Amino acid sequence: MVAGLLGGAADMSPWQVVLQAVDWLPFVHVDSGLTPVEQGLLYELRLPRVLVAAVVGGLLALAGAGYQGVFRNPLADPYLLGAAAGAGLAATLAIVALPALTGGVPVAAFTGAVCGVLLAYTLGNTAGRSGGTATLVLAGVAVTSFLTAIQTFVQQFKVEELQRIYSWILGDVGGGWEQFWLVLPYAVVAAVLLLLHGRMLDVLSVGDEEAVSLGVAAARVRLIVLLAASLATAAAVAVSGLIGFVGIVVPHVVRRLAGGSYRIVLPLSLLGGAAFLVLADLVARTVLAPAELPIGVVTMFVGAPFFVGVLRMTRRAET
């Protein structure tokens, strides 16, 4: 986050930025030497962008870890399970039908995320257990493609909103303070619910029968975690668009470094996802400065090869 605040297309001294950040602290007054225009750029554009990227990245990584714990599938991910596509379709419908009702977009996205995950899960179950861990992911890809097709169809009826929707699909965390305050309450609720269920997910990982024998209501835990992960995905998608692979890259890195206990994986995924997306956004707005890359493009460059590696490791473990 410090790197994200210091870096950018605007030519400002890192030391002056640090002094200005110190000046924002309560009861502290420091002359940073920045002009009023530069101070406004830093406070109104760069700071909220860093905060939104941190919240969205943390939510997506946390949701990915939650989905992986619920489905006991290392390939589960908000983007691949249909949650992001469902939230994206519902949010697009909300943008098209009720463009003035900004607060209704997260509610619509939450509904779409839950429906997308349930559809993918139901479709995956119809294939039975013969498909291995990839069955659920294949079902999620099918659902994602179907929902994305519907979303594209809807866009054709609102050409005047096409640019806004297209920019949103590619990912954008530059909406300012309004975007941050919109996502924050949903983020807090989803994060608290998921973090409180870390121990329960550890118990579920040994099997439902063993969990029940230990006094854990497996069905209730799965439902709460599923809803909380869908809320996290919906909140992130509603304010930033479709940013893929964060939910699969970060939890796997955390497991490699800190072990497989969800009491550790969940909080570290939250922090790691925040750091990952802030750095991805920093790359997106500096690599082609003064032009910007969509942040979703940067995460796909990192996530696509990573996903192939995870898929190969999973297949090797099954055989």
PDB file of C-alpha atoms in Angstrom:
ATOM      1  CA  MET A   1       0.000   0.000   0.000  1.00  0.00           C
ATOM      2  CA  VAL A   2       2.921   2.342   0.658  1.00  0.00           C
ATOM      3  CA  ALA A   3       4.310   1.514  -2.794  1.00  0.00           C
ATOM      4  CA  GLY A   4       0.888   2.132  -4.307  1.00  0.00           C
ATOM      5  CA  LEU A   5       0.653   5.524  -2.641  1.00  0.00           C
ATOM      6  CA  LEU A   6       4.162   6.567  -3.671  1.00  0.00           C
ATOM      7  CA  GLY A   7       3.981   5.395  -7.285  1.00  0.00           C
ATOM      8  CA  GLY A   8       1.967   6.830 -10.133  1.00  0.00           C
ATOM      9  CA  ALA A   9       2.020   8.771 -13.383  1.00  0.00           C
ATOM     10  CA  ALA A  10       2.107  12.144 -11.610  1.00  0.00           C
ATOM     11  CA  ASP A  11       5.626  13.429 -10.973  1.00  0.00           C
ATOM     12  CA  MET A  12       5.666  13.835  -7.191  1.00  0.00           C
ATOM     13  CA  SER A  13       8.620  13.302  -4.890  1.00  0.00           C
ATOM     14  CA  PRO A  14       8.221  10.153  -2.738  1.00  0.00           C
ATOM     15  CA  TRP A  15       9.480  12.114   0.278  1.00  0.00           C
ATOM     16  CA  GLN A  16       6.850  14.808  -0.256  1.00  0.00           C
ATOM     17  CA  VAL A  17       4.170  12.117  -0.540  1.00  0.00           C
ATOM     18  CA  VAL A  18       5.332  10.620   2.761  1.00  0.00           C
ATOM     19  CA  LEU A  19       5.221  14.033   4.438  1.00  0.00           C
ATOM     20  CA  GLN A  20       1.745  14.636   3.068  1.00  0.00           C
ATOM     21  CA  ALA A  21       0.567  11.268   4.386  1.00  0.00           C
ATOM     22  CA  VAL A  22       1.960  12.183   7.817  1.00  0.00           C
ATOM     23  CA  ASP A  23       0.115  15.507   7.606  1.00  0.00           C
ATOM     24  CA  TRP A  24      -3.176  13.605   7.277  1.00  0.00           C
ATOM     25  CA  LEU A  25      -2.682  12.079  10.739  1.00  0.00           C
ATOM     26  CA  PRO A  26      -4.785  13.605  13.539  1.00  0.00           C
ATOM     27  CA  PHE A  27      -3.119  16.455  15.441  1.00  0.00           C
ATOM     28  CA  VAL A  28      -0.091  16.422  13.097  1.00  0.00           C
ATOM     29  CA  HIS A  29       0.776  19.330  10.813  1.00  0.00           C
ATOM     30  CA  VAL A  30       3.651  18.979   8.354  1.00  0.00           C
ATOM     31  CA  ASP A  31       4.430  21.082   5.288  1.00  0.00           C
ATOM     32  CA  SER A  32       4.922  18.575   2.460  1.00  0.00           C
ATOM     33  CA  GLY A  33       5.733  21.159  -0.174  1.00  0.00           C
ATOM     34  CA  LEU A  34       3.114  19.784  -2.553  1.00  0.00           C
ATOM     35  CA  THR A  35       0.887  22.226  -4.388  1.00  0.00           C
ATOM     36  CA  PRO A  36      -2.875  22.230  -3.649  1.00  0.00           C
ATOM     37  CA  VAL A  37      -3.464  20.484  -6.993  1.00  0.00           C
ATOM     38  CA  GLU A  38      -0.962  17.748  -6.131  1.00  0.00           C
ATOM     39  CA  GLN A  39      -2.465  17.346  -2.654  1.00  0.00           C
ATOM     40  CA  GLY A  40      -5.921  16.998  -4.185  1.00  0.00           C
ATOM     41  CA  LEU A  41      -4.663  14.436  -6.688  1.00  0.00           C
ATOM     42  CA  LEU A  42      -3.050  12.439  -3.906  1.00  0.00           C
ATOM     43  CA  TYR A  43      -6.067  12.527  -1.585  1.00  0.00           C
ATOM     44  CA  GLU A  44      -8.933  12.347  -4.070  1.00  0.00           C
ATOM     45  CA  LEU A  45      -7.465   9.907  -6.595  1.00  0.00           C
ATOM     46  CA  ARG A  46      -4.441   7.939  -5.468  1.00  0.00           C
ATOM     47  CA  LEU A  47      -5.311   7.239  -1.810  1.00  0.00           C
ATOM     48  CA  PRO A  48      -8.866   5.939  -2.393  1.00  0.00           C
ATOM     49  CA  ARG A  49      -7.606   3.912  -5.350  1.00  0.00           C
ATOM     50  CA  VAL A  50      -5.057   2.156  -3.161  1.00  0.00           C
ATOM     51  CA  LEU A  51      -7.663   1.519  -0.467  1.00  0.00           C
ATOM     52  CA  VAL A  52     -10.231   0.147  -2.931  1.00  0.00           C
ATOM     53  CA  ALA A  53      -7.612  -2.125  -4.514  1.00  0.00           C
ATOM     54  CA  ALA A  54      -6.650  -3.430  -1.066  1.00  0.00           C
ATOM     55  CA  VAL A  55     -10.258  -4.113  -0.053  1.00  0.00           C
ATOM     56  CA  VAL A  56     -11.208  -5.735  -3.364  1.00  0.00           C
ATOM     57  CA  GLY A  57      -8.066  -7.867  -3.507  1.00  0.00           C
ATOM     58  CA  GLY A  58      -8.514  -8.996   0.086  1.00  0.00           C
ATOM     59  CA  LEU A  59     -12.154  -9.893  -0.523  1.00  0.00           C
ATOM     60  CA  LEU A  60     -11.449 -11.905  -3.671  1.00  0.00           C
ATOM     61  CA  ALA A  61      -8.607 -13.860  -2.059  1.00  0.00           C
ATOM     62  CA  LEU A  62     -10.636 -14.458   1.093  1.00  0.00           C
ATOM     63  CA  ALA A  63     -13.624 -15.618  -0.962  1.00  0.00           C
ATOM     64  CA  GLY A  64     -11.395 -17.960  -2.960  1.00  0.00           C
ATOM     65  CA  ALA A  65     -10.034 -19.534   0.223  1.00  0.00           C
ATOM     66  CA  GLY A  66     -13.591 -19.861   1.575  1.00  0.00           C
ATOM     67  CA  TYR A  67     -14.866 -21.561  -1.580  1.00  0.00           C
ATOM     68  CA  GLN A  68     -11.901 -23.947  -1.551  1.00  0.00           C
ATOM     69  CA  GLY A  69     -12.695 -24.877   2.041  1.00  0.00           C
ATOM     70  CA  VAL A  70     -16.420 -25.376   1.415  1.00  0.00           C
ATOM     71  CA  PHE A  71     -16.006 -27.501  -1.709  1.00  0.00           C
ATOM     72  CA  ARG A  72     -12.720 -29.099  -0.588  1.00  0.00           C
ATOM     73  CA  ASN A  73     -11.436 -28.311  -4.041  1.00  0.00           C
ATOM     74  CA  PRO A  74      -8.101 -26.501  -4.550  1.00  0.00           C
ATOM     75  CA  LEU A  75      -9.303 -25.192  -7.927  1.00  0.00           C
ATOM     76  CA  ALA A  76     -12.359 -23.396  -6.563  1.00  0.00           C
ATOM     77  CA  ASP A  77     -12.263 -19.674  -7.283  1.00  0.00           C
ATOM     78  CA  PRO A  78     -14.884 -16.887  -7.480  1.00  0.00           C
ATOM     79  CA  TYR A  79     -14.010 -16.235 -11.094  1.00  0.00           C
ATOM     80  CA  LEU A  80     -14.068 -19.906 -12.135  1.00  0.00           C
ATOM     81  CA  LEU A  81     -17.086 -21.013 -10.094  1.00  0.00           C
ATOM     82  CA  GLY A  82     -19.547 -18.698 -11.796  1.00  0.00           C
ATOM     83  CA  ALA A  83     -19.839 -16.335  -8.827  1.00  0.00           C
ATOM     84  CA  ALA A  84     -18.117 -13.433 -10.561  1.00  0.00           C
ATOM     85  CA  ALA A  85     -20.027 -14.014 -13.804  1.00  0.00           C
ATOM     86  CA  GLY A  86     -23.338 -14.201 -11.950  1.00  0.00           C
ATOM     87  CA  ALA A  87     -22.529 -11.044 -10.036  1.00  0.00           C
ATOM     88  CA  GLY A  88     -21.392  -9.383 -13.247  1.00  0.00           C
ATOM     89  CA  LEU A  89     -24.612 -10.216 -15.087  1.00  0.00           C
ATOM     90  CA  ALA A  90     -26.789  -9.025 -12.215  1.00  0.00           C
ATOM     91  CA  ALA A  91     -24.750  -5.836 -11.799  1.00  0.00           C
ATOM     92  CA  THR A  92     -24.984  -5.174 -15.532  1.00  0.00           C
ATOM     93  CA  LEU A  93     -28.762  -5.570 -15.367  1.00  0.00           C
ATOM     94  CA  ALA A  94     -28.814  -3.136 -12.452  1.00  0.00           C
ATOM     95  CA  ILE A  95     -26.665  -0.614 -14.351  1.00  0.00           C
ATOM     96  CA  VAL A  96     -28.865  -0.880 -17.434  1.00  0.00           C
ATOM     97  CA  ALA A  97     -32.248  -0.911 -15.697  1.00  0.00           C
ATOM     98  CA  LEU A  98     -31.527   1.417 -12.762  1.00  0.00           C
ATOM     99  CA  PRO A  99     -28.477   3.546 -13.648  1.00  0.00           C
ATOM    100  CA  ALA A 100     -29.207   6.105 -10.912  1.00  0.00           C
ATOM    101  CA  LEU A 101     -29.542   3.515  -8.124  1.00  0.00           C
ATOM    102  CA  THR A 102     -25.860   3.019  -7.274  1.00  0.00           C
ATOM    103  CA  GLY A 103     -26.506   1.351  -3.926  1.00  0.00           C
ATOM    104  CA  GLY A 104     -28.605  -1.347  -5.568  1.00  0.00           C
ATOM    105  CA  VAL A 105     -25.689  -2.720  -7.597  1.00  0.00           C
ATOM    106  CA  PRO A 106     -24.071  -4.676  -4.697  1.00  0.00           C
ATOM    107  CA  VAL A 107     -27.448  -6.200  -3.763  1.00  0.00           C
ATOM    108  CA  ALA A 108     -28.027  -7.311  -7.334  1.00  0.00           C
ATOM    109  CA  ALA A 109     -24.449  -8.579  -7.599  1.00  0.00           C
ATOM    110  CA  PHE A 110     -24.825 -10.608  -4.393  1.00  0.00           C
ATOM    111  CA  THR A 111     -27.953 -12.297  -5.721  1.00  0.00           C
ATOM    112  CA  GLY A 112     -26.222 -13.060  -9.001  1.00  0.00           C
ATOM    113  CA  ALA A 113     -23.117 -14.437  -7.265  1.00  0.00           C
ATOM    114  CA  VAL A 114     -25.133 -16.868  -5.144  1.00  0.00           C
ATOM    115  CA  CYS A 115     -27.147 -18.009  -8.164  1.00  0.00           C
ATOM    116  CA  GLY A 116     -23.984 -18.501 -10.232  1.00  0.00           C
ATOM    117  CA  VAL A 117     -22.276 -20.645  -7.571  1.00  0.00           C
ATOM    118  CA  LEU A 118     -25.388 -22.737  -6.930  1.00  0.00           C
ATOM    119  CA  LEU A 119     -25.843 -23.325 -10.651  1.00  0.00           C
ATOM    120  CA  ALA A 120     -22.217 -24.403 -11.088  1.00  0.00           C
ATOM    121  CA  TYR A 121     -22.364 -26.627  -7.999  1.00  0.00           C
ATOM    122  CA  THR A 122     -25.594 -28.291  -9.154  1.00  0.00           C
ATOM    123  CA  LEU A 123     -24.214 -28.838 -12.644  1.00  0.00           C
ATOM    124  CA  GLY A 124     -20.997 -30.274 -11.225  1.00  0.00           C
ATOM    125  CA  ASN A 125     -22.892 -32.708  -9.015  1.00  0.00           C
ATOM    126  CA  THR A 126     -24.814 -34.100 -11.999  1.00  0.00           C
ATOM    127  CA  ALA A 127     -21.488 -35.325 -13.401  1.00  0.00           C
ATOM    128  CA  GLY A 128     -20.901 -37.424 -10.298  1.00  0.00           C
ATOM    129  CA  ARG A 129     -17.515 -38.015  -8.735  1.00  0.00           C
ATOM    130  CA  SER A 130     -15.821 -39.512 -11.792  1.00  0.00           C
ATOM    131  CA  GLY A 131     -14.550 -36.182 -13.021  1.00  0.00           C
ATOM    132  CA  GLY A 132     -12.254 -35.589 -10.022  1.00  0.00           C
ATOM    133  CA  THR A 133     -11.532 -32.153  -8.672  1.00  0.00           C
ATOM    134  CA  ALA A 134     -11.756 -30.611 -12.149  1.00  0.00           C
ATOM    135  CA  THR A 135     -15.469 -31.415 -12.501  1.00  0.00           C
ATOM    136  CA  LEU A 136     -16.633 -28.441 -10.463  1.00  0.00           C
ATOM    137  CA  VAL A 137     -14.265 -26.117 -12.299  1.00  0.00           C
ATOM    138  CA  LEU A 138     -15.493 -27.331 -15.696  1.00  0.00           C
ATOM    139  CA  ALA A 139     -19.069 -26.738 -14.561  1.00  0.00           C
ATOM    140  CA  GLY A 140     -18.063 -23.266 -13.394  1.00  0.00           C
ATOM    141  CA  VAL A 141     -16.463 -22.500 -16.760  1.00  0.00           C
ATOM    142  CA  ALA A 142     -19.659 -23.600 -18.543  1.00  0.00           C
ATOM    143  CA  VAL A 143     -21.840 -21.458 -16.274  1.00  0.00           C
ATOM    144  CA  THR A 144     -19.462 -18.501 -16.626  1.00  0.00           C
ATOM    145  CA  SER A 145     -19.576 -18.729 -20.415  1.00  0.00           C
ATOM    146  CA  PHE A 146     -23.377 -18.945 -20.419  1.00  0.00           C
ATOM    147  CA  LEU A 147     -23.863 -16.001 -18.061  1.00  0.00           C
ATOM    148  CA  THR A 148     -21.272 -13.938 -19.934  1.00  0.00           C
ATOM    149  CA  ALA A 149     -23.154 -14.601 -23.172  1.00  0.00           C
ATOM    150  CA  ILE A 150     -26.372 -13.319 -21.580  1.00  0.00           C
ATOM    151  CA  GLN A 151     -24.505 -10.276 -20.290  1.00  0.00           C
ATOM    152  CA  THR A 152     -23.207  -9.526 -23.792  1.00  0.00           C
ATOM    153  CA  PHE A 153     -26.727  -9.895 -25.170  1.00  0.00           C
ATOM    154  CA  VAL A 154     -28.063  -7.413 -22.604  1.00  0.00           C
ATOM    155  CA  GLN A 155     -25.362  -4.891 -23.494  1.00  0.00           C
ATOM    156  CA  GLN A 156     -26.564  -4.684 -27.086  1.00  0.00           C
ATOM    157  CA  PHE A 157     -29.790  -3.029 -25.932  1.00  0.00           C
ATOM    158  CA  LYS A 158     -27.949  -0.265 -24.070  1.00  0.00           C
ATOM    159  CA  VAL A 159     -25.288   1.015 -26.410  1.00  0.00           C
ATOM    160  CA  GLU A 160     -24.989   4.283 -24.477  1.00  0.00           C
ATOM    161  CA  GLU A 161     -23.917   2.298 -21.392  1.00  0.00           C
ATOM    162  CA  LEU A 162     -21.562   0.018 -23.325  1.00  0.00           C
ATOM    163  CA  GLN A 163     -18.372   1.939 -22.566  1.00  0.00           C
ATOM    164  CA  ARG A 164     -19.159   2.069 -18.859  1.00  0.00           C
ATOM    165  CA  ILE A 165     -19.970  -1.650 -18.758  1.00  0.00           C
ATOM    166  CA  TYR A 166     -16.924  -2.581 -20.842  1.00  0.00           C
ATOM    167  CA  SER A 167     -14.576  -0.634 -18.579  1.00  0.00           C
ATOM    168  CA  TRP A 168     -16.207  -2.241 -15.574  1.00  0.00           C
ATOM    169  CA  ILE A 169     -15.792  -5.760 -17.034  1.00  0.00           C
ATOM    170  CA  LEU A 170     -12.033  -5.262 -17.497  1.00  0.00           C
ATOM    171  CA  GLY A 171     -11.641  -4.138 -13.887  1.00  0.00           C
ATOM    172  CA  ASP A 172     -11.298  -0.674 -12.414  1.00  0.00           C
ATOM    173  CA  VAL A 173     -10.488   0.453  -8.884  1.00  0.00           C
ATOM    174  CA  GLY A 174     -10.277   4.165  -9.644  1.00  0.00           C
ATOM    175  CA  GLY A 175     -13.771   5.183  -8.603  1.00  0.00           C
ATOM    176  CA  GLY A 176     -12.671   7.339  -5.677  1.00  0.00           C
ATOM    177  CA  TRP A 177     -14.025   7.593  -2.158  1.00  0.00           C
ATOM    178  CA  GLU A 178     -17.590   6.818  -3.228  1.00  0.00           C
ATOM    179  CA  GLN A 179     -16.444   3.407  -4.431  1.00  0.00           C
ATOM    180  CA  PHE A 180     -14.558   2.771  -1.175  1.00  0.00           C
ATOM    181  CA  TRP A 181     -17.427   3.684   1.148  1.00  0.00           C
ATOM    182  CA  LEU A 182     -19.821   1.641  -0.990  1.00  0.00           C
ATOM    183  CA  VAL A 183     -17.841  -1.599  -0.649  1.00  0.00           C
ATOM    184  CA  LEU A 184     -16.639  -1.166   2.948  1.00  0.00           C
ATOM    185  CA  PRO A 185     -19.751  -2.315   4.913  1.00  0.00           C
ATOM    186  CA  TYR A 186     -20.172  -5.438   2.772  1.00  0.00           C
ATOM    187  CA  ALA A 187     -16.447  -6.141   3.090  1.00  0.00           C
ATOM    188  CA  VAL A 188     -16.514  -5.948   6.879  1.00  0.00           C
ATOM    189  CA  VAL A 189     -19.498  -8.306   7.217  1.00  0.00           C
ATOM    190  CA  ALA A 190     -18.118 -10.862   4.745  1.00  0.00           C
ATOM    191  CA  ALA A 191     -14.590 -10.784   6.190  1.00  0.00           C
ATOM    192  CA  VAL A 192     -15.756 -11.195   9.792  1.00  0.00           C
ATOM    193  CA  LEU A 193     -18.014 -14.148   8.915  1.00  0.00           C
ATOM    194  CA  LEU A 194     -15.295 -15.936   6.961  1.00  0.00           C
ATOM    195  CA  LEU A 195     -12.537 -15.330   9.502  1.00  0.00           C
ATOM    196  CA  LEU A 196     -14.737 -16.638  12.325  1.00  0.00           C
ATOM    197  CA  HIS A 197     -15.220 -19.947  10.481  1.00  0.00           C
ATOM    198  CA  GLY A 198     -11.566 -20.826   9.942  1.00  0.00           C
ATOM    199  CA  ARG A 199     -11.547 -23.534  12.608  1.00  0.00           C
ATOM    200  CA  MET A 200     -14.837 -24.947  11.305  1.00  0.00           C
ATOM    201  CA  LEU A 201     -13.383 -25.292   7.810  1.00  0.00           C
ATOM    202  CA  ASP A 202     -10.419 -27.157   9.281  1.00  0.00           C
ATOM    203  CA  VAL A 203     -12.868 -29.618  10.842  1.00  0.00           C
ATOM    204  CA  LEU A 204     -14.836 -29.967   7.599  1.00  0.00           C
ATOM    205  CA  SER A 205     -11.638 -30.797   5.721  1.00  0.00           C
ATOM    206  CA  VAL A 206     -11.518 -34.216   7.440  1.00  0.00           C
ATOM    207  CA  GLY A 207     -15.023 -35.119   6.229  1.00  0.00           C
ATOM    208  CA  ASP A 208     -18.643 -34.385   7.083  1.00  0.00           C
ATOM    209  CA  GLU A 209     -19.149 -37.505   9.216  1.00  0.00           C
ATOM    210  CA  GLU A 210     -16.132 -36.747  11.373  1.00  0.00           C
ATOM    211  CA  ALA A 211     -17.237 -33.103  11.633  1.00  0.00           C
ATOM    212  CA  VAL A 212     -20.710 -34.106  12.825  1.00  0.00           C
ATOM    213  CA  SER A 213     -19.194 -36.482  15.376  1.00  0.00           C
ATOM    214  CA  LEU A 214     -17.214 -33.516  16.731  1.00  0.00           C
ATOM    215  CA  GLY A 215     -20.381 -31.469  17.136  1.00  0.00           C
ATOM    216  CA  VAL A 216     -20.013 -29.303  14.011  1.00  0.00           C
ATOM    217  CA  ALA A 217     -23.169 -28.623  11.974  1.00  0.00           C
ATOM    218  CA  ALA A 218     -21.549 -29.196   8.577  1.00  0.00           C
ATOM    219  CA  ALA A 219     -24.506 -28.071   6.468  1.00  0.00           C
ATOM    220  CA  ARG A 220     -24.919 -24.820   8.402  1.00  0.00           C
ATOM    221  CA  VAL A 221     -21.193 -24.025   8.250  1.00  0.00           C
ATOM    222  CA  ARG A 222     -21.112 -24.641   4.498  1.00  0.00           C
ATOM    223  CA  LEU A 223     -24.151 -22.409   3.974  1.00  0.00           C
ATOM    224  CA  ILE A 224     -22.730 -19.531   6.043  1.00  0.00           C
ATOM    225  CA  VAL A 225     -19.306 -19.707   4.384  1.00  0.00           C
ATOM    226  CA  LEU A 226     -20.870 -19.988   0.936  1.00  0.00           C
ATOM    227  CA  LEU A 227     -23.058 -16.930   1.540  1.00  0.00           C
ATOM    228  CA  ALA A 228     -20.188 -14.940   3.073  1.00  0.00           C
ATOM    229  CA  ALA A 229     -17.832 -15.796   0.192  1.00  0.00           C
ATOM    230  CA  SER A 230     -20.547 -14.869  -2.306  1.00  0.00           C
ATOM    231  CA  LEU A 231     -21.111 -11.573  -0.483  1.00  0.00           C
ATOM    232  CA  ALA A 232     -17.374 -10.856  -0.633  1.00  0.00           C
ATOM    233  CA  THR A 233     -17.291 -11.662  -4.346  1.00  0.00           C
ATOM    234  CA  ALA A 234     -20.407  -9.632  -5.066  1.00  0.00           C
ATOM    235  CA  ALA A 235     -19.110  -6.587  -3.183  1.00  0.00           C
ATOM    236  CA  ALA A 236     -15.769  -6.741  -4.995  1.00  0.00           C
ATOM    237  CA  VAL A 237     -17.327  -7.258  -8.419  1.00  0.00           C
ATOM    238  CA  ALA A 238     -19.919  -4.529  -7.884  1.00  0.00           C
ATOM    239  CA  VAL A 239     -17.310  -1.795  -7.389  1.00  0.00           C
ATOM    240  CA  SER A 240     -14.351  -3.054  -9.440  1.00  0.00           C
ATOM    241  CA  GLY A 241     -15.662  -5.303 -12.207  1.00  0.00           C
ATOM    242  CA  LEU A 242     -14.446  -8.777 -13.113  1.00  0.00           C
ATOM    243  CA  ILE A 243     -10.893  -9.229 -11.803  1.00  0.00           C
ATOM    244  CA  GLY A 244      -9.855 -12.829 -12.219  1.00  0.00           C
ATOM    245  CA  PHE A 245      -7.446 -15.281 -10.590  1.00  0.00           C
ATOM    246  CA  VAL A 246      -6.859 -13.383  -7.332  1.00  0.00           C
ATOM    247  CA  GLY A 247      -8.903 -15.987  -5.458  1.00  0.00           C
ATOM    248  CA  ILE A 248      -6.789 -18.876  -6.694  1.00  0.00           C
ATOM    249  CA  VAL A 249      -3.291 -17.366  -6.799  1.00  0.00           C
ATOM    250  CA  VAL A 250      -3.141 -15.884  -3.305  1.00  0.00           C
ATOM    251  CA  PRO A 251      -4.579 -18.798  -1.223  1.00  0.00           C
ATOM    252  CA  HIS A 252      -2.213 -21.263  -2.940  1.00  0.00           C
ATOM    253  CA  VAL A 253       0.801 -19.072  -2.243  1.00  0.00           C
ATOM    254  CA  VAL A 254      -0.309 -18.737   1.378  1.00  0.00           C
ATOM    255  CA  ARG A 255      -0.653 -22.520   1.746  1.00  0.00           C
ATOM    256  CA  ARG A 256       2.827 -23.014   0.334  1.00  0.00           C
ATOM    257  CA  LEU A 257       4.305 -20.550   2.806  1.00  0.00           C
ATOM    258  CA  ALA A 258       2.221 -21.022   5.958  1.00  0.00           C
ATOM    259  CA  GLY A 259       0.521 -24.432   5.825  1.00  0.00           C
ATOM    260  CA  GLY A 260      -3.016 -25.595   5.113  1.00  0.00           C
ATOM    261  CA  SER A 261      -4.928 -24.638   8.278  1.00  0.00           C
ATOM    262  CA  TYR A 262      -7.773 -22.275   7.407  1.00  0.00           C
ATOM    263  CA  ARG A 263      -7.244 -20.422  10.679  1.00  0.00           C
ATOM    264  CA  ILE A 264      -4.013 -19.235   9.031  1.00  0.00           C
ATOM    265  CA  VAL A 265      -4.984 -19.351   5.363  1.00  0.00           C
ATOM    266  CA  LEU A 266      -8.020 -17.063   5.689  1.00  0.00           C
ATOM    267  CA  PRO A 267      -6.408 -14.040   7.422  1.00  0.00           C
ATOM    268  CA  LEU A 268      -3.204 -14.304   5.381  1.00  0.00           C
ATOM    269  CA  SER A 269      -5.238 -14.578   2.169  1.00  0.00           C
ATOM    270  CA  LEU A 270      -7.001 -11.364   3.166  1.00  0.00           C
ATOM    271  CA  LEU A 271      -3.679  -9.565   3.613  1.00  0.00           C
ATOM    272  CA  GLY A 272      -2.007 -11.231   0.640  1.00  0.00           C
ATOM    273  CA  GLY A 273      -4.904 -10.473  -1.685  1.00  0.00           C
ATOM    274  CA  ALA A 274      -4.827  -6.825  -0.646  1.00  0.00           C
ATOM    275  CA  ALA A 275      -1.090  -6.585  -1.325  1.00  0.00           C
ATOM    276  CA  PHE A 276      -1.347  -8.482  -4.620  1.00  0.00           C
ATOM    277  CA  LEU A 277      -4.061  -6.284  -6.115  1.00  0.00           C
ATOM    278  CA  VAL A 278      -2.466  -3.028  -4.951  1.00  0.00           C
ATOM    279  CA  LEU A 279       0.762  -4.055  -6.690  1.00  0.00           C
ATOM    280  CA  ALA A 280      -1.176  -5.187  -9.783  1.00  0.00           C
ATOM    281  CA  ASP A 281      -2.883  -1.790  -9.882  1.00  0.00           C
ATOM    282  CA  LEU A 282       0.475  -0.054  -9.486  1.00  0.00           C
ATOM    283  CA  VAL A 283       1.750  -1.969 -12.519  1.00  0.00           C
ATOM    284  CA  ALA A 284      -1.438  -1.205 -14.443  1.00  0.00           C
ATOM    285  CA  ARG A 285      -1.130   2.554 -13.999  1.00  0.00           C
ATOM    286  CA  THR A 286       2.639   2.900 -14.418  1.00  0.00           C
ATOM    287  CA  VAL A 287       3.797   0.416 -17.071  1.00  0.00           C
ATOM    288  CA  LEU A 288       2.247   2.444 -19.929  1.00  0.00           C
ATOM    289  CA  ALA A 289       2.057   5.826 -18.154  1.00  0.00           C
ATOM    290  CA  PRO A 290       0.323   8.173 -18.742  1.00  0.00           C
ATOM    291  CA  ALA A 291      -2.008   5.535 -20.258  1.00  0.00           C
ATOM    292  CA  GLU A 292      -3.384   2.770 -18.022  1.00  0.00           C
ATOM    293  CA  LEU A 293      -3.882  -0.955 -18.446  1.00  0.00           C
ATOM    294  CA  PRO A 294      -7.094  -2.486 -17.077  1.00  0.00           C
ATOM    295  CA  ILE A 295      -6.169  -4.121 -13.805  1.00  0.00           C
ATOM    296  CA  GLY A 296      -7.903  -7.337 -14.876  1.00  0.00           C
ATOM    297  CA  VAL A 297      -5.383  -7.704 -17.703  1.00  0.00           C
ATOM    298  CA  VAL A 298      -2.492  -7.611 -15.238  1.00  0.00           C
ATOM    299  CA  THR A 299      -4.031 -10.252 -12.938  1.00  0.00           C
ATOM    300  CA  MET A 300      -4.733 -12.502 -15.933  1.00  0.00           C
ATOM    301  CA  PHE A 301      -1.103 -12.286 -17.063  1.00  0.00           C
ATOM    302  CA  VAL A 302      -0.085 -13.575 -13.634  1.00  0.00           C
ATOM    303  CA  GLY A 303      -3.021 -15.861 -12.918  1.00  0.00           C
ATOM    304  CA  ALA A 304      -3.402 -17.824 -16.157  1.00  0.00           C
ATOM    305  CA  PRO A 305       0.051 -19.513 -16.033  1.00  0.00           C
ATOM    306  CA  PHE A 306      -0.326 -19.970 -12.294  1.00  0.00           C
ATOM    307  CA  PHE A 307      -3.682 -21.716 -12.766  1.00  0.00           C
ATOM    308  CA  VAL A 308      -2.151 -24.105 -15.307  1.00  0.00           C
ATOM    309  CA  GLY A 309       0.530 -24.979 -12.773  1.00  0.00           C
ATOM    310  CA  VAL A 310      -2.032 -25.576 -10.024  1.00  0.00           C
ATOM    311  CA  LEU A 311      -4.097 -27.750 -12.376  1.00  0.00           C
ATOM    312  CA  ARG A 312      -1.068 -29.889 -13.177  1.00  0.00           C
ATOM    313  CA  MET A 313      -0.140 -30.264  -9.517  1.00  0.00           C
ATOM    314  CA  THR A 314      -3.726 -31.231  -8.658  1.00  0.00           C
ATOM    315  CA  ARG A 315      -3.860 -33.837 -11.405  1.00  0.00           C
ATOM    316  CA  ARG A 316      -0.499 -35.254 -10.289  1.00  0.00           C
ATOM    317  CA  ALA A 317      -1.774 -35.487  -6.701  1.00  0.00           C
ATOM    318  CA  GLU A 318      -4.909 -37.364  -7.808  1.00  0.00           C
ATOM    319  CA  THR A 319      -2.939 -39.925  -9.822  1.00  0.00           C
TER     320      THR A 319
END
